[in-house]
Short mmCIF file of C-alpha atoms and ligand atoms in Angstrom, two decimals:
data_model
loop_
_atom_site.label_atom_id
_atom_site.label_comp_id
_atom_site.label_asym_id
_atom_site.label_seq_id
_atom_site.Cartn_x
_atom_site.Cartn_y
_atom_site.Cartn_z
CA MET H 27 -20.90 -49.10 -66.07
CA GLU H 28 -20.00 -45.49 -66.88
CA LYS H 29 -22.68 -45.51 -69.57
CA LEU H 30 -25.34 -46.73 -67.12
CA LYS H 31 -24.35 -44.11 -64.57
CA LYS H 32 -24.55 -41.41 -67.21
CA MET H 33 -27.98 -42.64 -68.36
CA ALA H 34 -29.31 -42.45 -64.81
CA GLY H 35 -27.77 -39.03 -64.13
CA VAL H 36 -28.99 -37.47 -67.36
CA THR H 37 -32.51 -38.90 -66.90
CA ALA H 38 -32.71 -37.37 -63.42
CA ALA H 39 -31.86 -33.93 -64.81
CA GLN H 40 -35.24 -33.94 -66.59
CA TYR H 41 -36.89 -33.34 -63.22
CA VAL H 42 -35.10 -30.02 -62.86
CA LYS H 43 -37.03 -26.97 -64.05
CA ASP H 44 -36.22 -23.30 -64.36
CA GLY H 45 -36.00 -21.42 -61.08
CA MET H 46 -35.58 -24.49 -58.88
CA VAL H 47 -33.30 -24.89 -55.89
CA VAL H 48 -31.51 -28.18 -56.60
CA GLY H 49 -29.61 -30.47 -54.22
CA LEU H 50 -26.48 -31.75 -55.95
CA GLY H 51 -25.39 -35.21 -54.81
CA THR H 52 -21.95 -36.76 -54.54
CA GLY H 53 -20.28 -39.70 -56.25
CA SER H 54 -19.60 -41.09 -59.70
CA THR H 55 -23.30 -41.33 -60.71
CA ALA H 56 -24.45 -37.98 -59.27
CA TYR H 57 -21.46 -36.54 -61.14
CA PHE H 58 -23.27 -37.06 -64.45
CA PHE H 59 -26.39 -35.34 -63.10
CA VAL H 60 -24.36 -32.29 -62.08
CA GLU H 61 -22.63 -32.24 -65.48
CA GLU H 62 -26.01 -32.36 -67.23
CA ILE H 63 -27.28 -29.43 -65.15
CA GLY H 64 -24.18 -27.50 -66.17
CA ARG H 65 -24.77 -28.39 -69.82
CA ARG H 66 -28.43 -27.34 -69.70
CA MET H 67 -27.53 -24.02 -68.09
CA LYS H 68 -25.02 -23.31 -70.83
CA GLU H 69 -26.94 -24.64 -73.83
CA GLU H 70 -30.58 -24.19 -72.83
CA GLY H 71 -30.35 -21.20 -70.51
CA LEU H 72 -31.65 -23.19 -67.52
CA LYS H 73 -31.55 -21.13 -64.33
CA VAL H 74 -31.15 -22.93 -61.01
CA VAL H 75 -29.45 -22.53 -57.67
CA GLY H 76 -27.54 -25.53 -56.33
CA VAL H 77 -26.98 -26.78 -52.79
CA THR H 78 -24.04 -29.16 -52.65
CA THR H 79 -23.48 -32.28 -50.56
CA SER H 80 -19.66 -32.32 -50.43
CA SER H 81 -16.57 -30.25 -51.14
CA GLN H 82 -16.05 -32.49 -54.19
CA THR H 83 -19.43 -31.53 -55.66
CA THR H 84 -18.89 -27.89 -54.74
CA ALA H 85 -15.71 -27.90 -56.83
CA GLN H 86 -17.52 -29.56 -59.74
CA ALA H 87 -20.49 -27.16 -59.58
CA GLU H 88 -18.24 -24.11 -59.34
CA GLY H 89 -16.32 -25.35 -62.36
CA LEU H 90 -19.58 -25.55 -64.30
CA GLY H 91 -20.68 -22.09 -63.19
CA ILE H 92 -23.71 -23.34 -61.22
CA PRO H 93 -24.68 -20.66 -58.65
CA LEU H 94 -24.67 -22.11 -55.14
CA LYS H 95 -26.34 -21.40 -51.83
CA ALA H 96 -25.56 -22.78 -48.39
CA VAL H 97 -28.13 -25.19 -46.97
CA ASP H 98 -28.59 -22.74 -44.09
CA ASP H 99 -29.75 -20.03 -46.49
CA ILE H 100 -32.69 -21.89 -48.04
CA ASP H 101 -35.98 -23.11 -46.57
CA VAL H 102 -36.82 -25.80 -49.09
CA ILE H 103 -34.96 -27.61 -51.85
CA ASP H 104 -37.21 -28.41 -54.84
CA VAL H 105 -35.37 -31.55 -55.89
CA THR H 106 -32.20 -33.33 -54.80
CA VAL H 107 -30.53 -35.98 -56.92
CA ASP H 108 -27.91 -38.24 -55.39
CA GLY H 109 -26.37 -41.69 -55.81
CA ALA H 110 -26.71 -44.65 -53.45
CA ASP H 111 -24.66 -47.73 -52.61
CA GLU H 112 -27.56 -50.14 -52.04
CA VAL H 113 -31.34 -49.82 -52.36
CA ASP H 114 -33.91 -52.36 -51.14
CA LYS H 115 -37.52 -52.95 -52.17
CA ASN H 116 -38.82 -50.78 -49.34
CA PHE H 117 -36.87 -47.77 -50.60
CA ASN H 118 -34.41 -47.98 -47.75
CA GLY H 119 -30.81 -47.53 -48.76
CA ILE H 120 -27.18 -47.31 -47.79
CA LYS H 121 -25.21 -44.20 -48.68
CA GLY H 122 -21.82 -42.85 -47.73
CA GLY H 123 -19.53 -44.86 -49.97
CA GLY H 124 -18.00 -41.54 -50.96
CA GLY H 125 -17.82 -40.36 -47.36
CA ALA H 126 -20.39 -37.57 -47.71
CA LEU H 127 -23.34 -39.14 -45.89
CA LEU H 128 -23.79 -36.40 -43.27
CA MET H 129 -24.00 -33.51 -45.72
CA GLU H 130 -26.06 -35.70 -48.06
CA LYS H 131 -28.63 -36.42 -45.34
CA ILE H 132 -28.76 -32.76 -44.29
CA VAL H 133 -29.47 -31.72 -47.89
CA ALA H 134 -31.95 -34.57 -48.46
CA THR H 135 -34.05 -33.64 -45.42
CA PRO H 136 -35.54 -30.31 -46.66
CA SER H 137 -35.97 -31.67 -50.22
CA LYS H 138 -39.54 -31.83 -51.60
CA GLU H 139 -38.43 -34.47 -54.08
CA TYR H 140 -35.50 -36.75 -53.36
CA ILE H 141 -34.23 -38.89 -56.23
CA TRP H 142 -31.53 -41.56 -56.33
CA VAL H 143 -29.63 -42.43 -59.47
CA VAL H 144 -28.13 -45.93 -59.55
CA ASP H 145 -27.09 -48.68 -61.89
CA GLU H 146 -28.97 -51.95 -61.50
CA SER H 147 -26.17 -53.60 -59.47
CA LYS H 148 -27.20 -51.41 -56.51
CA MET H 149 -30.69 -52.93 -56.23
CA VAL H 150 -30.72 -55.61 -53.50
CA ASP H 151 -33.19 -57.77 -51.56
CA LYS H 152 -31.64 -56.91 -48.22
CA LEU H 153 -29.20 -54.18 -47.28
CA GLY H 154 -25.85 -54.92 -45.68
CA ALA H 155 -23.50 -56.53 -48.20
CA PHE H 156 -22.14 -53.02 -48.72
CA LYS H 157 -20.31 -51.96 -45.55
CA LEU H 158 -22.45 -49.48 -43.64
CA PRO H 159 -20.65 -46.15 -43.08
CA VAL H 160 -21.11 -44.53 -39.68
CA GLU H 161 -19.81 -40.99 -39.15
CA VAL H 162 -18.41 -40.45 -35.66
CA VAL H 163 -16.75 -37.50 -33.94
CA GLN H 164 -13.01 -37.92 -33.60
CA TYR H 165 -13.05 -37.55 -29.81
CA GLY H 166 -13.72 -40.97 -28.32
CA ALA H 167 -13.93 -42.68 -31.72
CA ASP H 168 -11.89 -45.67 -30.55
CA ARG H 169 -14.39 -46.30 -27.76
CA ILE H 170 -17.22 -46.47 -30.30
CA PHE H 171 -15.04 -48.69 -32.49
CA ARG H 172 -14.52 -51.14 -29.59
CA GLU H 173 -18.24 -51.11 -28.85
CA PHE H 174 -18.95 -52.05 -32.47
CA GLU H 175 -16.37 -54.86 -32.19
CA LYS H 176 -18.09 -56.19 -29.04
CA LYS H 177 -21.42 -56.19 -30.85
CA GLY H 178 -19.88 -58.21 -33.69
CA TYR H 179 -20.34 -55.48 -36.32
CA LYS H 180 -16.81 -55.97 -37.73
CA PRO H 181 -15.84 -52.28 -37.83
CA SER H 182 -12.99 -50.76 -39.81
CA TYR H 183 -11.90 -47.15 -40.05
CA ARG H 184 -12.26 -45.57 -43.49
CA MET H 185 -8.70 -44.82 -44.61
CA ALA H 186 -7.19 -42.43 -47.15
CA ASP H 187 -3.48 -42.29 -47.99
CA GLY H 188 -2.65 -44.44 -44.96
CA GLU H 189 -4.44 -42.11 -42.54
CA ARG H 190 -7.93 -42.14 -41.13
CA PHE H 191 -10.24 -40.50 -43.65
CA VAL H 192 -11.61 -37.20 -42.34
CA THR H 193 -14.98 -36.07 -43.71
CA ASP H 194 -15.83 -32.56 -44.88
CA MET H 195 -17.41 -32.13 -41.45
CA LYS H 196 -14.11 -33.16 -39.81
CA ASN H 197 -15.32 -36.50 -38.49
CA TYR H 198 -14.15 -40.12 -38.96
CA ILE H 199 -16.06 -42.85 -40.73
CA ILE H 200 -16.30 -46.36 -39.32
CA ASP H 201 -17.54 -48.92 -41.85
CA LEU H 202 -19.52 -51.85 -40.46
CA ASP H 203 -19.29 -55.20 -42.24
CA LEU H 204 -22.73 -56.52 -41.33
CA GLY H 205 -23.52 -58.91 -44.17
CA VAL H 206 -27.27 -58.44 -43.80
CA ILE H 207 -29.28 -55.74 -42.03
CA GLU H 208 -32.58 -57.43 -41.19
CA ASN H 209 -34.28 -54.31 -39.85
CA PRO H 210 -32.73 -51.10 -41.20
CA VAL H 211 -35.14 -48.85 -39.29
CA GLU H 212 -34.37 -50.39 -35.89
CA PHE H 213 -30.67 -50.58 -36.68
CA GLY H 214 -30.62 -46.90 -37.63
CA LYS H 215 -32.21 -46.03 -34.29
CA GLU H 216 -29.65 -48.14 -32.41
CA LEU H 217 -26.77 -46.32 -34.10
CA LYS H 218 -28.27 -42.86 -33.56
CA ALA H 219 -28.61 -43.60 -29.84
CA MET H 220 -24.84 -44.07 -29.44
CA VAL H 221 -23.08 -41.00 -28.06
CA GLY H 222 -20.43 -39.82 -30.51
CA VAL H 223 -22.23 -41.16 -33.58
CA VAL H 224 -23.10 -38.13 -35.69
CA GLU H 225 -24.96 -39.91 -38.48
CA HIS H 226 -25.18 -43.27 -40.23
CA GLY H 227 -25.51 -44.24 -43.86
CA LEU H 228 -28.97 -45.78 -43.60
CA PHE H 229 -31.39 -43.55 -45.49
CA ASN H 230 -34.66 -45.20 -44.57
CA GLY H 231 -37.79 -44.30 -46.50
CA MET H 232 -36.41 -40.92 -47.52
CA VAL H 233 -36.28 -41.33 -51.28
CA ASN H 234 -39.28 -40.60 -53.59
CA LYS H 235 -37.91 -41.98 -56.84
CA VAL H 236 -35.11 -44.32 -57.80
CA ILE H 237 -33.82 -44.06 -61.35
CA VAL H 238 -32.22 -47.39 -62.19
CA ALA H 239 -30.11 -47.75 -65.32
CA GLY H 240 -29.58 -51.28 -66.62
CA LYS H 241 -28.81 -53.26 -69.75
CA ASP H 242 -32.46 -52.94 -70.82
CA GLY H 243 -32.70 -49.19 -70.32
CA VAL H 244 -33.83 -46.89 -67.53
CA LYS H 245 -36.55 -47.74 -65.00
CA ILE H 246 -38.11 -45.19 -62.70
CA LEU H 247 -39.30 -46.67 -59.41
CA GLU H 248 -41.68 -44.51 -57.37
CA ALA H 249 -42.11 -44.83 -53.64
CA LYS H 250 -45.74 -44.96 -52.47
C1 5RP L 310 -21.31 -40.58 -51.29
C2 5RP L 310 -22.48 -41.42 -51.63
C3 5RP L 310 -22.64 -41.81 -53.04
O1 5RP L 310 -23.79 -41.23 -53.55
C4 5RP L 310 -22.71 -43.30 -53.12
O2 5RP L 310 -21.51 -43.82 -52.54
C5 5RP L 310 -22.84 -43.80 -54.56
O3 5RP L 310 -21.71 -43.42 -55.28
P1 5RP L 310 -21.45 -43.92 -56.75
O4 5RP L 310 -22.52 -43.32 -57.61
O5 5RP L 310 -20.06 -43.40 -57.07
O6 5RP L 310 -21.48 -45.43 -56.74
O7 5RP L 310 -23.30 -41.76 -50.82
O8 5RP L 310 -21.21 -40.41 -49.91
#
């Protein structure tokens, strides 16, 4: 699995050219992309500026000596490479397994090219087997939780060390055990309409390319 993740991450780094502003994703697959950017800077003299999607990636990028800018200080990101938890045939996906979905979506939005790096186990017919992360403000979170229960969405709080996990943006994450999401676009709208929901992990139609690493090599899927 590590090998597949590395293959996907290293392949994605080929889309990064000198002088680009690059969105640096979060998670165990995006990790290899960030490492490869660091290697190219050191060994090939590549010059880029990074915009990170989590405190975890910031620490990694700083360790590699990648110069960083805040998302507020750039107009456009040339290319962002990130992982995903599930991807369907319509290029909709679930993200947020690593708890960084809000920053990831904010960085993805001004990106001219948005690429996901995944191993083949992430490719699915329908989204929803992976629990859908929903980022909510702490104030009133239990009310949203109870609303999700009433709707039958089987919510659970994301936990870390026995406490509720708090995101980099100081919010909670509620994971929804939905089984299948028949209409990700409509479901995303429903979640966004709930007061107190900051963002959800459905990234619908945002991605341009999905780099899938599998036993038979790397496939590059392009969205139309
Ligand atoms: C973090 C994410 C990750 O990109 C996603 O969870 C995939 O991670 P991994 O490559 O470790 O499976 O969305 O919030």
